[in-house]
CSV table of C-alpha atoms in Angstrom, one decimal:
chain,number,residue,atom,x,y,z
A,12,MET,CA,-10.9,-3.4,-0.7
A,13,GLU,CA,-9.4,-5.8,1.8
A,14,LYS,CA,-6.5,-4.8,4.0
A,15,VAL,CA,-3.2,-6.0,2.8
A,16,THR,CA,-1.3,-7.8,5.6
A,17,PHE,CA,2.4,-7.4,6.1
A,18,ALA,CA,5.2,-9.2,8.0
A,19,ILE,CA,8.2,-7.0,8.6
A,20,ALA,CA,11.7,-8.5,8.8
A,21,GLY,CA,14.0,-6.0,10.5
A,22,MET,CA,12.5,-3.3,12.7
A,23,GLY,CA,15.4,-0.8,12.6
A,24,ASN,CA,15.0,2.6,10.9
A,25,ARG,CA,13.7,1.2,7.6
A,26,GLY,CA,11.4,-1.5,8.9
A,27,SER,CA,9.8,0.8,11.5
A,28,ARG,CA,9.1,3.4,8.9
A,29,TYR,CA,7.1,0.9,6.9
A,30,ALA,CA,5.3,-0.2,10.1
A,31,LEU,CA,4.3,3.4,10.9
A,32,LYS,CA,2.4,3.5,7.6
A,33,GLN,CA,-0.2,1.3,9.2
A,34,LEU,CA,-1.1,4.4,11.4
A,35,GLU,CA,-1.4,6.5,8.2
A,36,PHE,CA,-3.5,3.9,6.3
A,37,PRO,CA,-5.4,1.9,8.8
A,38,ASP,CA,-8.1,0.8,6.4
A,39,ASP,CA,-5.6,-0.5,3.9
A,40,MET,CA,-2.7,-2.0,5.8
A,41,LEU,CA,-2.2,-4.3,8.8
A,42,VAL,CA,1.1,-5.4,10.2
A,43,THR,CA,0.6,-9.0,11.5
A,44,ALA,CA,4.2,-10.0,12.5
A,45,ILE,CA,7.6,-8.5,13.0
A,46,ALA,CA,11.1,-9.8,13.5
A,47,ASP,CA,14.3,-8.2,14.9
A,48,PRO,CA,17.1,-9.5,17.0
A,49,LYS,CA,17.0,-6.5,19.3
A,50,ASP,CA,14.4,-6.5,22.0
A,51,ILE,CA,14.4,-2.7,22.1
A,52,CYS,CA,13.3,-2.6,18.4
A,53,LEU,CA,10.5,-5.1,19.0
A,54,GLU,CA,9.3,-3.3,22.1
A,55,ALA,CA,9.3,0.1,20.4
A,56,ALA,CA,7.3,-1.2,17.4
A,57,ASN,CA,4.9,-3.0,19.6
A,58,GLU,CA,3.9,0.3,21.4
A,59,TYR,CA,1.9,1.1,18.3
A,60,LEU,CA,1.4,-2.3,16.6
A,61,HIS,CA,0.0,-4.1,19.6
A,62,LEU,CA,1.0,-7.6,18.3
A,63,PRO,CA,0.6,-10.7,20.4
A,64,GLU,CA,3.8,-12.2,21.7
A,65,ASP,CA,3.7,-15.1,19.2
A,66,ARG,CA,3.8,-12.5,16.3
A,67,ARG,CA,7.1,-10.9,17.6
A,68,PHE,CA,10.1,-12.9,16.5
A,69,HIS,CA,13.8,-12.5,17.5
A,70,SER,CA,15.0,-13.6,14.1
A,71,VAL,CA,13.8,-13.6,10.5
A,72,ASP,CA,14.5,-17.4,10.3
A,73,GLU,CA,12.2,-17.9,13.3
A,74,MET,CA,9.4,-15.9,11.5
A,75,LEU,CA,10.0,-17.8,8.3
A,76,ALA,CA,9.7,-21.1,10.1
A,77,ALA,CA,6.2,-20.2,11.2
A,78,ASP,CA,3.2,-20.7,8.9
A,79,LYS,CA,2.7,-17.8,6.4
A,80,LEU,CA,1.7,-14.8,8.5
A,81,ALA,CA,0.8,-12.2,5.9
A,82,ASP,CA,0.3,-11.4,2.3
A,83,VAL,CA,3.6,-9.5,1.9
A,84,MET,CA,6.9,-9.6,3.7
A,85,ILE,CA,9.0,-6.5,3.9
A,86,ILE,CA,12.7,-7.3,3.9
A,87,ALA,CA,14.4,-4.5,5.8
A,88,THR,CA,17.3,-6.4,7.4
A,89,GLN,CA,21.0,-5.8,6.9
A,90,ASP,CA,22.0,-5.5,3.2
A,91,ALA,CA,24.1,-8.6,3.3
A,92,GLN,CA,21.0,-10.6,4.5
A,93,HIS,CA,18.6,-9.4,1.8
A,94,LYS,CA,19.3,-12.2,-0.7
A,95,ALA,CA,18.8,-15.1,1.7
A,96,HIS,CA,15.7,-13.6,3.4
A,97,ALA,CA,14.1,-12.7,0.1
A,98,ILE,CA,14.6,-16.1,-1.4
A,99,ALA,CA,13.2,-17.8,1.7
A,100,ALA,CA,10.2,-15.5,1.8
A,101,LEU,CA,9.4,-16.1,-1.8
A,102,ARG,CA,9.6,-19.8,-1.3
A,103,LYS,CA,7.2,-19.5,1.5
A,104,GLY,CA,4.7,-17.7,-0.8
A,105,TYR,CA,5.1,-14.1,0.3
A,106,ASP,CA,5.0,-11.2,-2.1
A,107,LEU,CA,7.9,-8.9,-1.3
A,108,VAL,CA,8.9,-5.4,-0.6
A,109,LEU,CA,12.7,-5.7,-0.7
A,110,GLU,CA,14.8,-2.8,0.5
A,111,LYS,CA,17.7,-1.9,-1.7
A,112,PRO,CA,20.2,-3.2,-2.5
A,113,ILE,CA,18.7,-6.6,-3.5
A,114,ALA,CA,22.2,-8.0,-2.7
A,115,ASN,CA,25.7,-6.8,-2.2
A,116,HIS,CA,27.1,-8.5,-5.3
A,117,LEU,CA,25.8,-8.7,-8.9
A,118,GLU,CA,26.1,-12.5,-8.9
A,119,ASP,CA,23.7,-12.7,-6.0
A,120,CYS,CA,21.2,-10.5,-7.8
A,121,GLU,CA,21.3,-12.8,-10.8
């Protein structure tokens, strides 16, 4: 079985927990890119991910502007951002792991 590659949008509590799964399942999972506006979150994650600088983004929009970086994008950003980030990732061709809630309003989910 090939490793499934992941790009993670949001490296706070939720996103970093997903990233740590790479340590638990190294034969199955590989994190290839991360995005977070906070340097401290990027630096903390990089201590165990060891990503090159061009795979560490300061915004999800920056990451989504790059060529597709993984099989799956994990959306672990702020709840109000989920809808926009999920739609953009799907349009880019990513499969998704989308943290709940999908959106803050029913209309946005529809």
